[in-house]
Amino acid sequence: MGSLESLMEMLSIDEEEKWIKHYSSSQKILLVGEGDFSFAACLGQNFGSAVNMVATSLDSKVSLVAKYSRAAENLKKLKDFGCTILHEVDAHTMSCHPLLHWQLFDRIVFNFPHAGFHFREHDSLQIELHRNLVKGFLRNARYMLAENGEAHVTHKTAHPFDRWEIEKLAEDVGLYLIEKSPFFSWDYLGYSNKRGDGIRADDSFPVGACSTFKFGRIYLRRARALALDTLVMFSGFGG
């Protein structure tokens, strides 16, 4: 009997929900625009599994492995953890992808979106390219969120990156800001951000001041507000 109880305890420990910052092993997570897939590998390593995760890149697999020195290693880890890996997924059209359009996610994550180095970062044309990328991502993510799901964008908040006006972009597509949480790379052991473009694509960059912006659907906010108002109103009745 004792051995059976011990076995049951071990099984229950294995099934325990595991967290790393905003993400848990019980959530269905879509990762968009992965560089060398180190963020996805970090989550999988912490959860001990990645069966609830879909990790995607804009790059093809061939391009990815050629561009990033640790991409092949991270992809193998994720495959061993049971992660679904998709390449050549565009954030602007991901809701129409044949393997994604029927799925809903608890968390949809895009870390440090970047439209490529076409102009200087403070140039209005470069900023507009970035804004179009983020807006396209958020517009697609809105239709892929499960009930109470969230779309996350981790982004620098210092000038000129604050000119992207991410919160306004979200409002334009029917999302609202739930929380703006400071981001620290040391919270994600093994994660290495990447420039992702040009001859220095595999280089990391200093993140400086940055935050994870968490967005939800506007109609859910209205529904919650209505429910709260109703609760307050009825709490005034009775003795």
PDB file of N, CA, C and O in Angstrom, residues 155-229:
ATOM      1  N   HIS A 155       8.570  44.714 -25.229  1.00  0.00           N
ATOM      2  CA  HIS A 155       9.045  45.805 -26.078  1.00  0.00           C
ATOM      3  C   HIS A 155       9.807  46.825 -25.252  1.00  0.00           C
ATOM      4  O   HIS A 155       9.485  47.071 -24.082  1.00  0.00           O
ATOM      5  N   LYS A 156      10.801  47.441 -25.866  1.00  0.00           N
ATOM      6  CA  LYS A 156      11.529  48.533 -25.214  1.00  0.00           C
ATOM      7  C   LYS A 156      10.604  49.735 -25.017  1.00  0.00           C
ATOM      8  O   LYS A 156       9.767  50.027 -25.878  1.00  0.00           O
ATOM      9  N   THR A 157      10.782  50.435 -23.907  1.00  0.00           N
ATOM     10  CA  THR A 157       9.884  51.554 -23.609  1.00  0.00           C
ATOM     11  C   THR A 157      10.575  52.914 -23.640  1.00  0.00           C
ATOM     12  O   THR A 157       9.919  53.942 -23.486  1.00  0.00           O
ATOM     13  N   ALA A 158      11.903  52.944 -23.814  1.00  0.00           N
ATOM     14  CA  ALA A 158      12.623  54.215 -23.889  1.00  0.00           C
ATOM     15  C   ALA A 158      12.471  54.808 -25.295  1.00  0.00           C
ATOM     16  O   ALA A 158      12.034  54.141 -26.240  1.00  0.00           O
ATOM     17  N   HIS A 159      12.842  56.067 -25.447  1.00  0.00           N
ATOM     18  CA  HIS A 159      12.819  56.726 -26.754  1.00  0.00           C
ATOM     19  C   HIS A 159      13.889  56.107 -27.664  1.00  0.00           C
ATOM     20  O   HIS A 159      14.977  55.787 -27.185  1.00  0.00           O
ATOM     21  N   PRO A 160      13.600  55.861 -28.947  1.00  0.00           N
ATOM     22  CA  PRO A 160      12.397  56.232 -29.695  1.00  0.00           C
ATOM     23  C   PRO A 160      11.340  55.137 -29.746  1.00  0.00           C
ATOM     24  O   PRO A 160      10.334  55.274 -30.439  1.00  0.00           O
ATOM     25  N   PHE A 161      11.560  54.056 -28.997  1.00  0.00           N
ATOM     26  CA  PHE A 161      10.653  52.909 -29.072  1.00  0.00           C
ATOM     27  C   PHE A 161       9.277  53.215 -28.499  1.00  0.00           C
ATOM     28  O   PHE A 161       8.295  52.570 -28.871  1.00  0.00           O
ATOM     29  N   ASP A 162       9.201  54.197 -27.604  1.00  0.00           N
ATOM     30  CA  ASP A 162       7.903  54.591 -27.071  1.00  0.00           C
ATOM     31  C   ASP A 162       7.006  55.195 -28.151  1.00  0.00           C
ATOM     32  O   ASP A 162       5.784  55.245 -28.005  1.00  0.00           O
ATOM     33  N   ARG A 163       7.606  55.623 -29.266  1.00  0.00           N
ATOM     34  CA  ARG A 163       6.823  56.221 -30.348  1.00  0.00           C
ATOM     35  C   ARG A 163       6.037  55.172 -31.141  1.00  0.00           C
ATOM     36  O   ARG A 163       5.216  55.530 -31.996  1.00  0.00           O
ATOM     37  N   TRP A 164       6.260  53.907 -30.845  1.00  0.00           N
ATOM     38  CA  TRP A 164       5.462  52.871 -31.500  1.00  0.00           C
ATOM     39  C   TRP A 164       4.010  52.918 -31.013  1.00  0.00           C
ATOM     40  O   TRP A 164       3.116  52.471 -31.710  1.00  0.00           O
ATOM     41  N   GLU A 165       3.797  53.426 -29.793  1.00  0.00           N
ATOM     42  CA  GLU A 165       2.448  53.568 -29.212  1.00  0.00           C
ATOM     43  C   GLU A 165       1.674  52.247 -29.278  1.00  0.00           C
ATOM     44  O   GLU A 165       0.584  52.153 -29.839  1.00  0.00           O
ATOM     45  N   ILE A 166       2.244  51.253 -28.670  1.00  0.00           N
ATOM     46  CA  ILE A 166       1.683  49.902 -28.732  1.00  0.00           C
ATOM     47  C   ILE A 166       0.264  49.832 -28.154  1.00  0.00           C
ATOM     48  O   ILE A 166      -0.602  49.136 -28.693  1.00  0.00           O
ATOM     49  N   GLU A 167       0.023  50.542 -27.073  1.00  0.00           N
ATOM     50  CA  GLU A 167      -1.314  50.502 -26.469  1.00  0.00           C
ATOM     51  C   GLU A 167      -2.378  51.009 -27.432  1.00  0.00           C
ATOM     52  O   GLU A 167      -3.485  50.466 -27.499  1.00  0.00           O
ATOM     53  N   LYS A 168      -2.063  52.049 -28.167  1.00  0.00           N
ATOM     54  CA  LYS A 168      -3.023  52.582 -29.149  1.00  0.00           C
ATOM     55  C   LYS A 168      -3.228  51.599 -30.293  1.00  0.00           C
ATOM     56  O   LYS A 168      -4.362  51.423 -30.786  1.00  0.00           O
ATOM     57  N   LEU A 169      -2.161  50.948 -30.726  1.00  0.00           N
ATOM     58  CA  LEU A 169      -2.286  49.950 -31.779  1.00  0.00           C
ATOM     59  C   LEU A 169      -3.245  48.841 -31.346  1.00  0.00           C
ATOM     60  O   LEU A 169      -4.056  48.357 -32.148  1.00  0.00           O
ATOM     61  N   ALA A 170      -3.149  48.441 -30.089  1.00  0.00           N
ATOM     62  CA  ALA A 170      -4.028  47.391 -29.563  1.00  0.00           C
ATOM     63  C   ALA A 170      -5.483  47.858 -29.549  1.00  0.00           C
ATOM     64  O   ALA A 170      -6.393  47.119 -29.954  1.00  0.00           O
ATOM     65  N   GLU A 171      -5.720  49.076 -29.100  1.00  0.00           N
ATOM     66  CA  GLU A 171      -7.079  49.607 -29.067  1.00  0.00           C
ATOM     67  C   GLU A 171      -7.685  49.656 -30.460  1.00  0.00           C
ATOM     68  O   GLU A 171      -8.874  49.393 -30.646  1.00  0.00           O
ATOM     69  N   ASP A 172      -6.858  49.977 -31.440  1.00  0.00           N
ATOM     70  CA  ASP A 172      -7.346  50.076 -32.827  1.00  0.00           C
ATOM     71  C   ASP A 172      -7.886  48.756 -33.357  1.00  0.00           C
ATOM     72  O   ASP A 172      -8.712  48.743 -34.278  1.00  0.00           O
ATOM     73  N   VAL A 173      -7.407  47.637 -32.809  1.00  0.00           N
ATOM     74  CA  VAL A 173      -7.855  46.326 -33.301  1.00  0.00           C
ATOM     75  C   VAL A 173      -8.759  45.602 -32.301  1.00  0.00           C
ATOM     76  O   VAL A 173      -9.017  44.409 -32.440  1.00  0.00           O
ATOM     77  N   GLY A 174      -9.227  46.328 -31.278  1.00  0.00           N
ATOM     78  CA  GLY A 174     -10.181  45.738 -30.347  1.00  0.00           C
ATOM     79  C   GLY A 174      -9.588  45.033 -29.151  1.00  0.00           C
ATOM     80  O   GLY A 174     -10.217  44.151 -28.568  1.00  0.00           O
ATOM     81  N   LEU A 175      -8.387  45.437 -28.746  1.00  0.00           N
ATOM     82  CA  LEU A 175      -7.764  44.887 -27.546  1.00  0.00           C
ATOM     83  C   LEU A 175      -7.523  45.996 -26.541  1.00  0.00           C
ATOM     84  O   LEU A 175      -7.406  47.169 -26.911  1.00  0.00           O
ATOM     85  N   TYR A 176      -7.439  45.645 -25.265  1.00  0.00           N
ATOM     86  CA  TYR A 176      -7.170  46.639 -24.234  1.00  0.00           C
ATOM     87  C   TYR A 176      -6.024  46.171 -23.341  1.00  0.00           C
ATOM     88  O   TYR A 176      -5.742  44.971 -23.244  1.00  0.00           O
ATOM     89  N   LEU A 177      -5.364  47.127 -22.728  1.00  0.00           N
ATOM     90  CA  LEU A 177      -4.218  46.803 -21.872  1.00  0.00           C
ATOM     91  C   LEU A 177      -4.697  46.250 -20.533  1.00  0.00           C
ATOM     92  O   LEU A 177      -5.425  46.916 -19.797  1.00  0.00           O
ATOM     93  N   ILE A 178      -4.262  45.040 -20.213  1.00  0.00           N
ATOM     94  CA  ILE A 178      -4.564  44.431 -18.918  1.00  0.00           C
ATOM     95  C   ILE A 178      -3.507  44.832 -17.898  1.00  0.00           C
ATOM     96  O   ILE A 178      -3.809  45.222 -16.768  1.00  0.00           O
ATOM     97  N   GLU A 179      -2.247  44.754 -18.330  1.00  0.00           N
ATOM     98  CA  GLU A 179      -1.132  45.039 -17.427  1.00  0.00           C
ATOM     99  C   GLU A 179       0.118  45.337 -18.254  1.00  0.00           C
ATOM    100  O   GLU A 179       0.280  44.822 -19.360  1.00  0.00           O
ATOM    101  N   LYS A 180       0.958  46.186 -17.698  1.00  0.00           N
ATOM    102  CA  LYS A 180       2.263  46.478 -18.286  1.00  0.00           C
ATOM    103  C   LYS A 180       3.295  46.097 -17.232  1.00  0.00           C
ATOM    104  O   LYS A 180       3.442  46.761 -16.211  1.00  0.00           O
ATOM    105  N   SER A 181       4.008  44.992 -17.467  1.00  0.00           N
ATOM    106  CA  SER A 181       4.893  44.411 -16.459  1.00  0.00           C
ATOM    107  C   SER A 181       6.354  44.567 -16.874  1.00  0.00           C
ATOM    108  O   SER A 181       6.714  44.213 -18.000  1.00  0.00           O
ATOM    109  N   PRO A 182       7.209  45.109 -15.993  1.00  0.00           N
ATOM    110  CA  PRO A 182       8.640  45.240 -16.340  1.00  0.00           C
ATOM    111  C   PRO A 182       9.240  43.899 -16.746  1.00  0.00           C
ATOM    112  O   PRO A 182       8.941  42.864 -16.138  1.00  0.00           O
ATOM    113  N   PHE A 183      10.066  43.918 -17.774  1.00  0.00           N
ATOM    114  CA  PHE A 183      10.699  42.700 -18.274  1.00  0.00           C
ATOM    115  C   PHE A 183      12.170  42.684 -17.892  1.00  0.00           C
ATOM    116  O   PHE A 183      12.893  43.673 -18.086  1.00  0.00           O
ATOM    117  N   PHE A 184      12.615  41.538 -17.350  1.00  0.00           N
ATOM    118  CA  PHE A 184      14.025  41.339 -17.014  1.00  0.00           C
ATOM    119  C   PHE A 184      14.463  40.004 -17.607  1.00  0.00           C
ATOM    120  O   PHE A 184      13.883  38.958 -17.293  1.00  0.00           O
ATOM    121  N   SER A 185      15.476  40.029 -18.442  1.00  0.00           N
ATOM    122  CA  SER A 185      15.888  38.818 -19.151  1.00  0.00           C
ATOM    123  C   SER A 185      16.351  37.712 -18.210  1.00  0.00           C
ATOM    124  O   SER A 185      16.253  36.528 -18.540  1.00  0.00           O
ATOM    125  N   TRP A 186      16.840  38.090 -17.016  1.00  0.00           N
ATOM    126  CA  TRP A 186      17.333  37.057 -16.096  1.00  0.00           C
ATOM    127  C   TRP A 186      16.199  36.211 -15.509  1.00  0.00           C
ATOM    128  O   TRP A 186      16.446  35.189 -14.877  1.00  0.00           O
ATOM    129  N   ASP A 187      14.959  36.632 -15.715  1.00  0.00           N
ATOM    130  CA  ASP A 187      13.825  35.812 -15.282  1.00  0.00           C
ATOM    131  C   ASP A 187      13.655  34.585 -16.168  1.00  0.00           C
ATOM    132  O   ASP A 187      12.927  33.664 -15.820  1.00  0.00           O
ATOM    133  N   TYR A 188      14.300  34.591 -17.337  1.00  0.00           N
ATOM    134  CA  TYR A 188      14.141  33.509 -18.307  1.00  0.00           C
ATOM    135  C   TYR A 188      15.512  32.911 -18.616  1.00  0.00           C
ATOM    136  O   TYR A 188      16.143  33.236 -19.623  1.00  0.00           O
ATOM    137  N   LEU A 189      15.955  32.040 -17.739  1.00  0.00           N
ATOM    138  CA  LEU A 189      17.281  31.448 -17.855  1.00  0.00           C
ATOM    139  C   LEU A 189      17.426  30.706 -19.182  1.00  0.00           C
ATOM    140  O   LEU A 189      16.613  29.842 -19.525  1.00  0.00           O
ATOM    141  N   GLY A 190      18.460  31.068 -19.929  1.00  0.00           N
ATOM    142  CA  GLY A 190      18.709  30.426 -21.219  1.00  0.00           C
ATOM    143  C   GLY A 190      18.200  31.214 -22.406  1.00  0.00           C
ATOM    144  O   GLY A 190      18.571  30.923 -23.552  1.00  0.00           O
ATOM    145  N   TYR A 191      17.343  32.217 -22.141  1.00  0.00           N
ATOM    146  CA  TYR A 191      16.825  33.021 -23.239  1.00  0.00           C
ATOM    147  C   TYR A 191      17.860  34.040 -23.692  1.00  0.00           C
ATOM    148  O   TYR A 191      18.474  34.721 -22.875  1.00  0.00           O
ATOM    149  N   SER A 192      18.042  34.139 -24.998  1.00  0.00           N
ATOM    150  CA  SER A 192      18.965  35.113 -25.571  1.00  0.00           C
ATOM    151  C   SER A 192      18.262  35.841 -26.716  1.00  0.00           C
ATOM    152  O   SER A 192      17.938  35.216 -27.737  1.00  0.00           O
ATOM    153  N   ASN A 193      17.991  37.137 -26.519  1.00  0.00           N
ATOM    154  CA  ASN A 193      17.349  37.885 -27.608  1.00  0.00           C
ATOM    155  C   ASN A 193      18.324  38.025 -28.778  1.00  0.00           C
ATOM    156  O   ASN A 193      19.536  37.962 -28.599  1.00  0.00           O
ATOM    157  N   LYS A 194      17.774  38.214 -29.973  1.00  0.00           N
ATOM    158  CA  LYS A 194      18.601  38.270 -31.178  1.00  0.00           C
ATOM    159  C   LYS A 194      18.224  39.472 -32.036  1.00  0.00           C
ATOM    160  O   LYS A 194      17.052  39.834 -32.131  1.00  0.00           O
ATOM    161  N   ARG A 195      19.268  40.050 -32.690  1.00  0.00           N
ATOM    162  CA  ARG A 195      19.010  41.131 -33.636  1.00  0.00           C
ATOM    163  C   ARG A 195      18.170  40.625 -34.801  1.00  0.00           C
ATOM    164  O   ARG A 195      17.277  41.318 -35.270  1.00  0.00           O
ATOM    165  N   GLY A 196      18.456  39.426 -35.253  1.00  0.00           N
ATOM    166  CA  GLY A 196      17.598  38.764 -36.219  1.00  0.00           C
ATOM    167  C   GLY A 196      17.709  39.195 -37.666  1.00  0.00           C
ATOM    168  O   GLY A 196      17.037  38.632 -38.536  1.00  0.00           O
ATOM    169  N   ASP A 197      18.539  40.194 -37.947  1.00  0.00           N
ATOM    170  CA  ASP A 197      18.625  40.692 -39.312  1.00  0.00           C
ATOM    171  C   ASP A 197      20.057  41.140 -39.607  1.00  0.00           C
ATOM    172  O   ASP A 197      20.764  41.606 -38.711  1.00  0.00           O
ATOM    173  N   GLY A 198      20.483  40.980 -40.848  1.00  0.00           N
ATOM    174  CA  GLY A 198      21.804  41.440 -41.245  1.00  0.00           C
ATOM    175  C   GLY A 198      22.915  40.487 -40.845  1.00  0.00           C
ATOM    176  O   GLY A 198      22.683  39.372 -40.366  1.00  0.00           O
ATOM    177  N   ILE A 199      24.160  40.933 -40.998  1.00  0.00           N
ATOM    178  CA  ILE A 199      25.311  40.074 -40.726  1.00  0.00           C
ATOM    179  C   ILE A 199      25.496  39.815 -39.231  1.00  0.00           C
ATOM    180  O   ILE A 199      26.215  38.896 -38.838  1.00  0.00           O
ATOM    181  N   ARG A 200      24.863  40.623 -38.388  1.00  0.00           N
ATOM    182  CA  ARG A 200      24.945  40.433 -36.938  1.00  0.00           C
ATOM    183  C   ARG A 200      23.656  39.839 -36.378  1.00  0.00           C
ATOM    184  O   ARG A 200      23.309  40.042 -35.230  1.00  0.00           O
ATOM    185  N   ALA A 201      22.953  39.076 -37.184  1.00  0.00           N
ATOM    186  CA  ALA A 201      21.654  38.529 -36.777  1.00  0.00           C
ATOM    187  C   ALA A 201      21.716  37.720 -35.491  1.00  0.00           C
ATOM    188  O   ALA A 201      20.783  37.738 -34.685  1.00  0.00           O
ATOM    189  N   ASP A 202      22.842  37.023 -35.278  1.00  0.00           N
ATOM    190  CA  ASP A 202      22.961  36.141 -34.110  1.00  0.00           C
ATOM    191  C   ASP A 202      23.394  36.880 -32.847  1.00  0.00           C
ATOM    192  O   ASP A 202      23.475  36.291 -31.773  1.00  0.00           O
ATOM    193  N   ASP A 203      23.684  38.174 -32.974  1.00  0.00           N
ATOM    194  CA  ASP A 203      24.094  38.963 -31.805  1.00  0.00           C
ATOM    195  C   ASP A 203      22.888  39.301 -30.937  1.00  0.00           C
ATOM    196  O   ASP A 203      21.780  39.524 -31.440  1.00  0.00           O
ATOM    197  N   SER A 204      23.124  39.360 -29.617  1.00  0.00           N
ATOM    198  CA  SER A 204      22.110  39.873 -28.708  1.00  0.00           C
ATOM    199  C   SER A 204      22.176  41.395 -28.683  1.00  0.00           C
ATOM    200  O   SER A 204      23.125  41.989 -29.186  1.00  0.00           O
ATOM    201  N   PHE A 205      21.176  42.014 -28.091  1.00  0.00           N
ATOM    202  CA  PHE A 205      21.177  43.462 -27.966  1.00  0.00           C
ATOM    203  C   PHE A 205      20.758  43.838 -26.549  1.00  0.00           C
ATOM    204  O   PHE A 205      20.022  43.093 -25.892  1.00  0.00           O
ATOM    205  N   PRO A 206      21.233  44.960 -26.026  1.00  0.00           N
ATOM    206  CA  PRO A 206      20.826  45.383 -24.682  1.00  0.00           C
ATOM    207  C   PRO A 206      19.358  45.790 -24.681  1.00  0.00           C
ATOM    208  O   PRO A 206      18.931  46.582 -25.530  1.00  0.00           O
ATOM    209  N   VAL A 207      18.595  45.228 -23.767  1.00  0.00           N
ATOM    210  CA  VAL A 207      17.157  45.520 -23.767  1.00  0.00           C
ATOM    211  C   VAL A 207      16.838  46.845 -23.080  1.00  0.00           C
ATOM    212  O   VAL A 207      15.862  47.501 -23.406  1.00  0.00           O
ATOM    213  N   GLY A 208      17.666  47.229 -22.102  1.00  0.00           N
ATOM    214  CA  GLY A 208      17.389  48.483 -21.398  1.00  0.00           C
ATOM    215  C   GLY A 208      16.031  48.431 -20.715  1.00  0.00           C
ATOM    216  O   GLY A 208      15.576  47.384 -20.257  1.00  0.00           O
ATOM    217  N   ALA A 209      15.363  49.589 -20.666  1.00  0.00           N
ATOM    218  CA  ALA A 209      14.025  49.651 -20.076  1.00  0.00           C
ATOM    219  C   ALA A 209      13.029  49.018 -21.036  1.00  0.00           C
ATOM    220  O   ALA A 209      12.904  49.436 -22.187  1.00  0.00           O
ATOM    221  N   CYS A 210      12.338  47.989 -20.580  1.00  0.00           N
ATOM    222  CA  CYS A 210      11.333  47.355 -21.435  1.00  0.00           C
ATOM    223  C   CYS A 210      10.270  46.683 -20.573  1.00  0.00           C
ATOM    224  O   CYS A 210      10.471  46.450 -19.373  1.00  0.00           O
ATOM    225  N   SER A 211       9.159  46.396 -21.194  1.00  0.00           N
ATOM    226  CA  SER A 211       8.023  45.826 -20.472  1.00  0.00           C
ATOM    227  C   SER A 211       7.320  44.787 -21.326  1.00  0.00           C
ATOM    228  O   SER A 211       7.422  44.797 -22.564  1.00  0.00           O
ATOM    229  N   THR A 212       6.592  43.905 -20.657  1.00  0.00           N
ATOM    230  CA  THR A 212       5.677  43.000 -21.332  1.00  0.00           C
ATOM    231  C   THR A 212       4.286  43.603 -21.252  1.00  0.00           C
ATOM    232  O   THR A 212       3.747  43.789 -20.157  1.00  0.00           O
ATOM    233  N   PHE A 213       3.735  43.964 -22.408  1.00  0.00           N
ATOM    234  CA  PHE A 213       2.386  44.518 -22.496  1.00  0.00           C
ATOM    235  C   PHE A 213       1.413  43.353 -22.658  1.00  0.00           C
ATOM    236  O   PHE A 213       1.537  42.569 -23.600  1.00  0.00           O
ATOM    237  N   LYS A 214       0.432  43.274 -21.763  1.00  0.00           N
ATOM    238  CA  LYS A 214      -0.547  42.187 -21.814  1.00  0.00           C
ATOM    239  C   LYS A 214      -1.899  42.758 -22.259  1.00  0.00           C
ATOM    240  O   LYS A 214      -2.421  43.679 -21.628  1.00  0.00           O
ATOM    241  N   PHE A 215      -2.433  42.192 -23.319  1.00  0.00           N
ATOM    242  CA  PHE A 215      -3.689  42.690 -23.881  1.00  0.00           C
ATOM    243  C   PHE A 215      -4.771  41.618 -23.879  1.00  0.00           C
ATOM    244  O   PHE A 215      -4.491  40.433 -24.065  1.00  0.00           O
ATOM    245  N   GLY A 216      -6.007  42.062 -23.668  1.00  0.00           N
ATOM    246  CA  GLY A 216      -7.176  41.192 -23.757  1.00  0.00           C
ATOM    247  C   GLY A 216      -8.211  41.821 -24.662  1.00  0.00           C
ATOM    248  O   GLY A 216      -8.083  42.980 -25.067  1.00  0.00           O
ATOM    249  N   ARG A 217      -9.271  41.071 -24.963  1.00  0.00           N
ATOM    250  CA  ARG A 217     -10.302  41.581 -25.866  1.00  0.00           C
ATOM    251  C   ARG A 217     -11.206  42.580 -25.151  1.00  0.00           C
ATOM    252  O   ARG A 217     -11.605  42.373 -24.002  1.00  0.00           O
ATOM    253  N   ILE A 218     -11.571  43.633 -25.843  1.00  0.00           N
ATOM    254  CA  ILE A 218     -12.331  44.736 -25.252  1.00  0.00           C
ATOM    255  C   ILE A 218     -13.695  44.281 -24.783  1.00  0.00           C
ATOM    256  O   ILE A 218     -14.153  44.687 -23.710  1.00  0.00           O
ATOM    257  N   TYR A 219     -14.365  43.413 -25.554  1.00  0.00           N
ATOM    258  CA  TYR A 219     -15.720  43.033 -25.144  1.00  0.00           C
ATOM    259  C   TYR A 219     -15.709  42.255 -23.829  1.00  0.00           C
ATOM    260  O   TYR A 219     -16.674  42.293 -23.061  1.00  0.00           O
ATOM    261  N   LEU A 220     -14.605  41.563 -23.528  1.00  0.00           N
ATOM    262  CA  LEU A 220     -14.504  40.869 -22.244  1.00  0.00           C
ATOM    263  C   LEU A 220     -14.386  41.873 -21.106  1.00  0.00           C
ATOM    264  O   LEU A 220     -14.936  41.676 -20.029  1.00  0.00           O
ATOM    265  N   ARG A 221     -13.651  42.979 -21.339  1.00  0.00           N
ATOM    266  CA  ARG A 221     -13.548  44.022 -20.321  1.00  0.00           C
ATOM    267  C   ARG A 221     -14.921  44.613 -20.035  1.00  0.00           C
ATOM    268  O   ARG A 221     -15.294  44.814 -18.883  1.00  0.00           O
ATOM    269  N   ARG A 222     -15.695  44.858 -21.096  1.00  0.00           N
ATOM    270  CA  ARG A 222     -17.034  45.415 -20.921  1.00  0.00           C
ATOM    271  C   ARG A 222     -17.935  44.451 -20.184  1.00  0.00           C
ATOM    272  O   ARG A 222     -18.726  44.842 -19.330  1.00  0.00           O
ATOM    273  N   ALA A 223     -17.808  43.153 -20.511  1.00  0.00           N
ATOM    274  CA  ALA A 223     -18.632  42.141 -19.841  1.00  0.00           C
ATOM    275  C   ALA A 223     -18.301  42.061 -18.361  1.00  0.00           C
ATOM    276  O   ALA A 223     -19.200  41.952 -17.507  1.00  0.00           O
ATOM    277  N   ARG A 224     -16.981  42.138 -18.036  1.00  0.00           N
ATOM    278  CA  ARG A 224     -16.579  42.090 -16.628  1.00  0.00           C
ATOM    279  C   ARG A 224     -17.080  43.329 -15.884  1.00  0.00           C
ATOM    280  O   ARG A 224     -17.512  43.244 -14.733  1.00  0.00           O
ATOM    281  N   ALA A 225     -16.993  44.483 -16.541  1.00  0.00           N
ATOM    282  CA  ALA A 225     -17.456  45.719 -15.915  1.00  0.00           C
ATOM    283  C   ALA A 225     -18.951  45.657 -15.657  1.00  0.00           C
ATOM    284  O   ALA A 225     -19.439  46.080 -14.596  1.00  0.00           O
ATOM    285  N   LEU A 226     -19.719  45.113 -16.620  1.00  0.00           N
ATOM    286  CA  LEU A 226     -21.163  44.978 -16.459  1.00  0.00           C
ATOM    287  C   LEU A 226     -21.493  44.025 -15.323  1.00  0.00           C
ATOM    288  O   LEU A 226     -22.392  44.283 -14.511  1.00  0.00           O
ATOM    289  N   ALA A 227     -20.751  42.910 -15.244  1.00  0.00           N
ATOM    290  CA  ALA A 227     -20.982  41.945 -14.161  1.00  0.00           C
ATOM    291  C   ALA A 227     -20.693  42.568 -12.802  1.00  0.00           C
ATOM    292  O   ALA A 227     -21.431  42.334 -11.827  1.00  0.00           O
ATOM    293  N   LEU A 228     -19.630  43.363 -12.722  1.00  0.00           N
ATOM    294  CA  LEU A 228     -19.283  44.033 -11.474  1.00  0.00           C
ATOM    295  C   LEU A 228     -20.352  45.046 -11.080  1.00  0.00           C
ATOM    296  O   LEU A 228     -20.758  45.112  -9.918  1.00  0.00           O
ATOM    297  N   ASP A 229     -20.831  45.810 -12.044  1.00  0.00           N
ATOM    298  CA  ASP A 229     -21.885  46.789 -11.771  1.00  0.00           C
ATOM    299  C   ASP A 229     -23.146  46.106 -11.280  1.00  0.00           C
ATOM    300  O   ASP A 229     -23.814  46.582 -10.348  1.00  0.00           O
TER     301      ASP A 229
END
